[in-house]
Amino acid sequence: TAHFKITHNNGQQIVVVVTRPDPKTGKTVSRSFKANSLQDLRDVKGAGEAVRFFENYSTRSIFGGKGGLQNFHVRLNVAYLLGELVVRKGDPSKGIPDARYTAATYPLCEVVDEPRQLDAIKVVAVRGLVRLMRTGQPEAPYDLRLRVAECFANQLKRPYQRSLARQRIDHHLQHIWYQEVLVEGLAGVGILVNKQAEPFVETVLAGAMADPNRHFLVRTAAAKAIGRAPLGGAFDDGLRSYQLAELAGQMSVAYNKAPTAGYWPRCYQQLYFAFKGISKSETTVAG
């Protein structure tokens, strides 16, 4: 009969010590197996039993470690479910949405904050967080909304992809699609100012819109988001209108250089919706 001891840091720096009697001498013999991750442990010669002990008995986090010990599809589905936990059924016929579990905000924020997590998982987490801010029960307080907004804003500070053509080469940088989802999400959190009474949501969105290094898909998504974010009396519509016009001019110059690029229809559509609602019923988060 074997005995074992497992120590690890959320799936990292794993040590499995297997102890059993030597069949020849009867003396107790211990063997230690060390690795930086479960995958590395699987590659250690003679560690098959240690791997089975770890998989069956260790306490592991879905999203912890190097982006999560669980495989991609498990993490993706858990992130989705956290944003869809219904605590009270709504009535679609009356326009009443399902009320969702507000406390799921905390693990989803941790998913977004984790620098080693895949952007594909973070996209689902961001959309789940926006859903919770809009339909959470109990209603999300200001401090929680600010936590989510700052989480998104901090993500936009990461090094990012600039070109669709270089996405495979620049796979380690923040994906263009994820940048779009972040600016859309920031507009949907439902707050205007931070604790210093600064209109930081507007400032972050305007910064992304005016950033010449970002892709036009991201910049126009930010422009569209500004039109849907709650804006206060200090909103400088003259400055933002000028920035939108400048963006349109830059797009025209770039379009003339590469008119067949497939992203232009979406870019111009998003720019159009910066000025106009998609439907008559569309409102900002603040109503």
GROMACS .gro file of C-alpha atoms in nm:
model
  287
    1THR     CA    1   0.000   0.000   0.000
    2ALA     CA    2   0.135   0.339  -0.102
    3HIS     CA    3   0.103   0.660   0.095
    4PHE     CA    4   0.143   0.999  -0.064
    5LYS     CA    5   0.183   1.365   0.018
    6ILE     CA    6   0.098   1.640  -0.228
    7THR     CA    7   0.209   2.003  -0.203
    8HIS     CA    8   0.158   2.264  -0.471
    9ASN     CA    9   0.087   2.631  -0.530
   10ASN     CA   10  -0.243   2.620  -0.718
   11GLY     CA   11  -0.108   2.368  -0.965
   12GLN     CA   12   0.241   2.513  -0.978
   13GLN     CA   13   0.564   2.397  -0.807
   14ILE     CA   14   0.412   2.052  -0.760
   15VAL     CA   15   0.577   1.801  -0.527
   16VAL     CA   16   0.431   1.451  -0.488
   17VAL     CA   17   0.602   1.221  -0.238
   18VAL     CA   18   0.505   0.853  -0.271
   19THR     CA   19   0.595   0.626   0.022
   20ARG     CA   20   0.563   0.245   0.027
   21PRO     CA   21   0.746  -0.060   0.168
   22ASP     CA   22   1.025  -0.201  -0.046
   23PRO     CA   23   0.905  -0.549  -0.157
   24LYS     CA   24   1.255  -0.696  -0.107
   25THR     CA   25   1.368  -0.543   0.221
   26GLY     CA   26   1.040  -0.434   0.378
   27LYS     CA   27   1.190  -0.094   0.456
   28THR     CA   28   0.988   0.218   0.388
   29VAL     CA   29   1.107   0.394   0.073
   30SER     CA   30   1.002   0.740  -0.045
   31ARG     CA   31   1.026   0.886  -0.395
   32SER     CA   32   0.971   1.253  -0.473
   33PHE     CA   33   0.844   1.386  -0.804
   34LYS     CA   34   0.872   1.759  -0.872
   35ALA     CA   35   0.745   1.973  -1.159
   36ASN     CA   36   0.635   2.328  -1.234
   37SER     CA   37   0.296   2.220  -1.369
   38LEU     CA   38   0.077   1.915  -1.414
   39GLN     CA   39   0.183   1.887  -1.777
   40ASP     CA   40   0.549   1.889  -1.673
   41LEU     CA   41   0.476   1.625  -1.410
   42ARG     CA   42   0.327   1.400  -1.677
   43ASP     CA   43   0.659   1.422  -1.864
   44VAL     CA   44   0.866   1.308  -1.565
   45LYS     CA   45   0.989   0.952  -1.611
   46GLY     CA   46   0.825   0.707  -1.371
   47ALA     CA   47   0.577   0.965  -1.240
   48GLY     CA   48   0.260   0.795  -1.365
   49GLU     CA   49   0.142   0.703  -1.017
   50ALA     CA   50   0.225   1.050  -0.883
   51VAL     CA   51   0.022   1.206  -1.167
   52ARG     CA   52  -0.278   0.988  -1.080
   53PHE     CA   53  -0.254   1.085  -0.713
   54PHE     CA   54  -0.239   1.452  -0.804
   55GLU     CA   55  -0.531   1.436  -1.047
   56ASN     CA   56  -0.752   1.241  -0.807
   57TYR     CA   57  -0.674   1.402  -0.474
   58SER     CA   58  -0.532   1.753  -0.511
   59THR     CA   59  -0.751   2.056  -0.460
   60ARG     CA   60  -0.730   2.244  -0.786
   61SER     CA   61  -0.873   2.575  -0.902
   62ILE     CA   62  -1.051   2.600  -1.237
   63PHE     CA   63  -0.904   2.940  -1.319
   64GLY     CA   64  -0.589   2.933  -1.106
   65GLY     CA   65  -0.229   2.857  -1.190
   66LYS     CA   66  -0.107   2.935  -1.539
   67GLY     CA   67  -0.446   3.051  -1.663
   68GLY     CA   68  -0.614   2.746  -1.512
   69LEU     CA   69  -0.538   2.379  -1.469
   70GLN     CA   70  -0.864   2.276  -1.631
   71ASN     CA   71  -0.868   2.259  -2.008
   72PHE     CA   72  -0.989   2.539  -2.231
   73HIS     CA   73  -1.346   2.416  -2.278
   74VAL     CA   74  -1.402   2.365  -1.905
   75ARG     CA   75  -1.283   2.717  -1.827
   76LEU     CA   76  -1.488   2.864  -2.112
   77ASN     CA   77  -1.810   2.698  -1.997
   78VAL     CA   78  -1.758   2.784  -1.630
   79ALA     CA   79  -1.695   3.150  -1.720
   80TYR     CA   80  -2.015   3.149  -1.926
   81LEU     CA   81  -2.221   2.983  -1.652
   82LEU     CA   82  -2.099   3.229  -1.386
   83GLY     CA   83  -2.251   3.511  -1.590
   84GLU     CA   84  -2.577   3.321  -1.640
   85LEU     CA   85  -2.664   3.203  -1.287
   86VAL     CA   86  -3.033   3.296  -1.259
   87VAL     CA   87  -3.175   3.374  -0.914
   88ARG     CA   88  -3.517   3.486  -1.036
   89LYS     CA   89  -3.688   3.415  -1.364
   90GLY     CA   90  -3.799   3.714  -1.566
   91ASP     CA   91  -4.090   3.762  -1.803
   92PRO     CA   92  -3.972   3.814  -2.162
   93SER     CA   93  -4.326   3.901  -2.274
   94LYS     CA   94  -4.313   4.205  -2.045
   95GLY     CA   95  -3.952   4.292  -2.118
   96ILE     CA   96  -3.836   4.175  -1.774
   97PRO     CA   97  -3.501   3.992  -1.795
   98ASP     CA   98  -3.388   3.710  -1.569
   99ALA     CA   99  -3.222   3.834  -1.250
  100ARG     CA  100  -2.869   3.696  -1.219
  101TYR     CA  101  -2.641   3.621  -0.926
  102THR     CA  102  -2.449   3.942  -0.857
  103ALA     CA  103  -2.186   3.774  -0.638
  104ALA     CA  104  -2.054   3.589  -0.945
  105THR     CA  105  -1.888   3.922  -1.028
  106TYR     CA  106  -1.593   3.846  -0.800
  107PRO     CA  107  -1.461   3.526  -0.964
  108LEU     CA  108  -1.523   3.673  -1.310
  109CYS     CA  109  -1.316   3.981  -1.223
  110GLU     CA  110  -1.037   3.748  -1.114
  111VAL     CA  111  -1.055   3.575  -1.452
  112VAL     CA  112  -1.019   3.907  -1.633
  113ASP     CA  113  -0.737   4.024  -1.404
  114GLU     CA  114  -0.529   3.707  -1.448
  115PRO     CA  115  -0.247   3.800  -1.691
  116ARG     CA  116  -0.194   3.439  -1.802
  117GLN     CA  117  -0.557   3.370  -1.883
  118LEU     CA  118  -0.649   3.331  -2.251
  119ASP     CA  119  -0.823   3.628  -2.413
  120ALA     CA  120  -1.095   3.394  -2.542
  121ILE     CA  121  -1.190   3.309  -2.182
  122LYS     CA  122  -1.171   3.676  -2.085
  123VAL     CA  123  -1.413   3.774  -2.365
  124VAL     CA  124  -1.678   3.550  -2.209
  125ALA     CA  125  -1.597   3.682  -1.860
  126VAL     CA  126  -1.628   4.047  -1.970
  127ARG     CA  127  -1.965   3.987  -2.132
  128GLY     CA  128  -2.081   3.801  -1.823
  129LEU     CA  129  -1.975   4.091  -1.601
  130VAL     CA  130  -2.170   4.341  -1.811
  131ARG     CA  131  -2.473   4.113  -1.790
  132LEU     CA  132  -2.441   4.104  -1.411
  133MET     CA  133  -2.411   4.482  -1.389
  134ARG     CA  134  -2.734   4.516  -1.585
  135THR     CA  135  -2.945   4.235  -1.443
  136GLY     CA  136  -2.776   4.132  -1.117
  137GLN     CA  137  -2.981   4.059  -0.806
  138PRO     CA  138  -2.931   4.237  -0.575
  139GLU     CA  139  -2.849   4.537  -0.790
  140ALA     CA  140  -2.475   4.597  -0.808
  141PRO     CA  141  -2.368   4.887  -0.581
  142TYR     CA  142  -2.142   5.167  -0.701
  143ASP     CA  143  -1.824   5.018  -0.550
  144LEU     CA  144  -1.876   4.690  -0.733
  145ARG     CA  145  -1.948   4.867  -1.061
  146LEU     CA  146  -1.633   5.073  -1.013
  147ARG     CA  147  -1.435   4.754  -0.948
  148VAL     CA  148  -1.557   4.610  -1.280
  149ALA     CA  149  -1.496   4.934  -1.472
  150GLU     CA  150  -1.141   4.963  -1.337
  151CYS     CA  151  -1.084   4.597  -1.421
  152PHE     CA  152  -1.174   4.668  -1.787
  153ALA     CA  153  -0.977   4.993  -1.798
  154ASN     CA  154  -0.666   4.822  -1.662
  155GLN     CA  155  -0.693   4.554  -1.928
  156LEU     CA  156  -0.684   4.821  -2.199
  157LYS     CA  157  -0.341   4.924  -2.068
  158ARG     CA  158  -0.188   4.590  -2.167
  159PRO     CA  159   0.032   4.564  -2.479
  160TYR     CA  160  -0.204   4.504  -2.768
  161GLN     CA  161  -0.222   4.376  -3.123
  162ARG     CA  162  -0.233   4.644  -3.392
  163SER     CA  163  -0.273   4.447  -3.713
  164LEU     CA  164  -0.505   4.167  -3.822
  165ALA     CA  165  -0.233   4.043  -4.056
  166ARG     CA  166   0.007   3.990  -3.764
  167GLN     CA  167  -0.233   3.816  -3.526
  168ARG     CA  168  -0.053   3.482  -3.541
  169ILE     CA  169   0.286   3.645  -3.489
  170ASP     CA  170   0.157   3.872  -3.213
  171HIS     CA  171  -0.055   3.605  -3.043
  172HIS     CA  172   0.102   3.693  -2.706
  173LEU     CA  173  -0.041   4.046  -2.726
  174GLN     CA  174  -0.397   4.149  -2.643
  175HIS     CA  175  -0.628   4.035  -2.922
  176ILE     CA  176  -0.809   4.298  -3.131
  177TRP     CA  177  -1.143   4.127  -3.071
  178TYR     CA  178  -1.085   4.136  -2.695
  179GLN     CA  179  -1.005   4.508  -2.712
  180GLU     CA  180  -1.340   4.563  -2.886
  181VAL     CA  181  -1.524   4.368  -2.617
  182LEU     CA  182  -1.351   4.567  -2.342
  183VAL     CA  183  -1.456   4.908  -2.475
  184GLU     CA  184  -1.810   4.783  -2.535
  185GLY     CA  185  -1.816   4.642  -2.183
  186LEU     CA  186  -1.684   4.960  -2.024
  187ALA     CA  187  -1.980   5.151  -2.164
  188GLY     CA  188  -2.217   4.894  -2.016
  189VAL     CA  189  -2.099   4.894  -1.655
  190GLY     CA  190  -2.333   5.178  -1.564
  191ILE     CA  191  -2.113   5.435  -1.393
  192LEU     CA  192  -1.987   5.774  -1.503
  193VAL     CA  193  -1.720   5.886  -1.257
  194ASN     CA  194  -1.465   5.736  -1.019
  195LYS     CA  195  -1.430   5.826  -0.650
  196GLN     CA  196  -1.241   6.142  -0.743
  197ALA     CA  197  -1.547   6.252  -0.944
  198GLU     CA  198  -1.347   6.217  -1.266
  199PRO     CA  199  -1.534   6.099  -1.579
  200PHE     CA  200  -1.285   5.819  -1.623
  201VAL     CA  201  -1.511   5.592  -1.834
  202GLU     CA  202  -1.546   5.864  -2.096
  203THR     CA  203  -1.173   5.941  -2.071
  204VAL     CA  204  -1.068   5.578  -2.124
  205LEU     CA  205  -1.306   5.532  -2.417
  206ALA     CA  206  -1.197   5.858  -2.579
  207GLY     CA  207  -0.834   5.757  -2.533
  208ALA     CA  208  -0.893   5.427  -2.715
  209MET     CA  209  -1.086   5.605  -2.991
  210ALA     CA  210  -0.809   5.859  -3.049
  211ASP     CA  211  -0.516   5.615  -3.021
  212PRO     CA  212  -0.356   5.601  -3.369
  213ASN     CA  213  -0.176   5.277  -3.281
  214ARG     CA  214  -0.494   5.079  -3.222
  215HIS     CA  215  -0.676   4.906  -3.505
  216PHE     CA  216  -0.972   5.088  -3.658
  217LEU     CA  217  -1.200   4.807  -3.538
  218VAL     CA  218  -1.111   4.896  -3.179
  219ARG     CA  219  -1.121   5.272  -3.232
  220THR     CA  220  -1.464   5.266  -3.394
  221ALA     CA  221  -1.592   5.026  -3.126
  222ALA     CA  222  -1.479   5.283  -2.867
  223ALA     CA  223  -1.657   5.558  -3.063
  224LYS     CA  224  -1.976   5.353  -3.064
  225ALA     CA  225  -1.933   5.283  -2.692
  226ILE     CA  226  -1.907   5.654  -2.607
  227GLY     CA  227  -2.252   5.699  -2.758
  228ARG     CA  228  -2.390   5.438  -2.519
  229ALA     CA  229  -2.207   5.519  -2.197
  230PRO     CA  230  -2.375   5.735  -1.930
  231LEU     CA  231  -2.236   6.086  -1.977
  232GLY     CA  232  -2.258   6.380  -1.738
  233GLY     CA  233  -2.303   6.751  -1.780
  234ALA     CA  234  -1.927   6.801  -1.816
  235PHE     CA  235  -1.923   6.598  -2.137
  236ASP     CA  236  -1.738   6.800  -2.403
  237ASP     CA  237  -1.946   6.721  -2.709
  238GLY     CA  238  -1.742   6.962  -2.922
  239LEU     CA  239  -1.414   6.785  -2.848
  240ARG     CA  240  -1.559   6.438  -2.893
  241SER     CA  241  -1.728   6.538  -3.218
  242TYR     CA  242  -1.396   6.672  -3.344
  243GLN     CA  243  -1.224   6.345  -3.248
  244LEU     CA  244  -1.493   6.146  -3.429
  245ALA     CA  245  -1.451   6.359  -3.740
  246GLU     CA  246  -1.074   6.318  -3.720
  247LEU     CA  247  -1.117   5.941  -3.689
  248ALA     CA  248  -1.342   5.939  -3.996
  249GLY     CA  249  -1.078   6.133  -4.191
  250GLN     CA  250  -0.803   5.891  -4.089
  251MET     CA  251  -1.023   5.600  -4.193
  252SER     CA  252  -1.079   5.753  -4.536
  253VAL     CA  253  -0.705   5.787  -4.592
  254ALA     CA  254  -0.644   5.428  -4.480
  255TYR     CA  255  -0.936   5.299  -4.688
  256ASN     CA  256  -0.792   5.451  -5.005
  257LYS     CA  257  -0.471   5.258  -4.940
  258ALA     CA  258  -0.644   4.922  -4.880
  259PRO     CA  259  -1.004   4.940  -5.005
  260THR     CA  260  -1.053   4.562  -5.023
  261ALA     CA  261  -0.979   4.494  -4.655
  262GLY     CA  262  -1.266   4.299  -4.507
  263TYR     CA  263  -1.298   4.499  -4.186
  264TRP     CA  264  -1.406   4.829  -4.342
  265PRO     CA  265  -1.785   4.764  -4.348
  266ARG     CA  266  -1.783   4.690  -3.977
  267CYS     CA  267  -1.563   4.990  -3.898
  268TYR     CA  268  -1.792   5.232  -4.083
  269GLN     CA  269  -2.101   5.073  -3.933
  270GLN     CA  270  -1.962   5.119  -3.581
  271LEU     CA  271  -1.869   5.479  -3.658
  272TYR     CA  272  -2.223   5.542  -3.784
  273PHE     CA  273  -2.373   5.400  -3.466
  274ALA     CA  274  -2.161   5.637  -3.259
  275PHE     CA  275  -2.414   5.901  -3.366
  276LYS     CA  276  -2.729   5.694  -3.400
  277GLY     CA  277  -2.905   5.421  -3.204
  278ILE     CA  278  -2.927   5.078  -3.361
  279SER     CA  279  -3.301   5.075  -3.293
  280LYS     CA  280  -3.565   5.313  -3.162
  281SER     CA  281  -3.569   5.135  -2.828
  282GLU     CA  282  -3.194   5.153  -2.770
  283THR     CA  283  -3.087   5.369  -2.476
  284THR     CA  284  -2.772   5.423  -2.276
  285VAL     CA  285  -2.708   5.214  -1.966
  286ALA     CA  286  -2.843   5.502  -1.758
  287GLY     CA  287  -3.163   5.507  -1.963
   0.00000   0.00000   0.00000
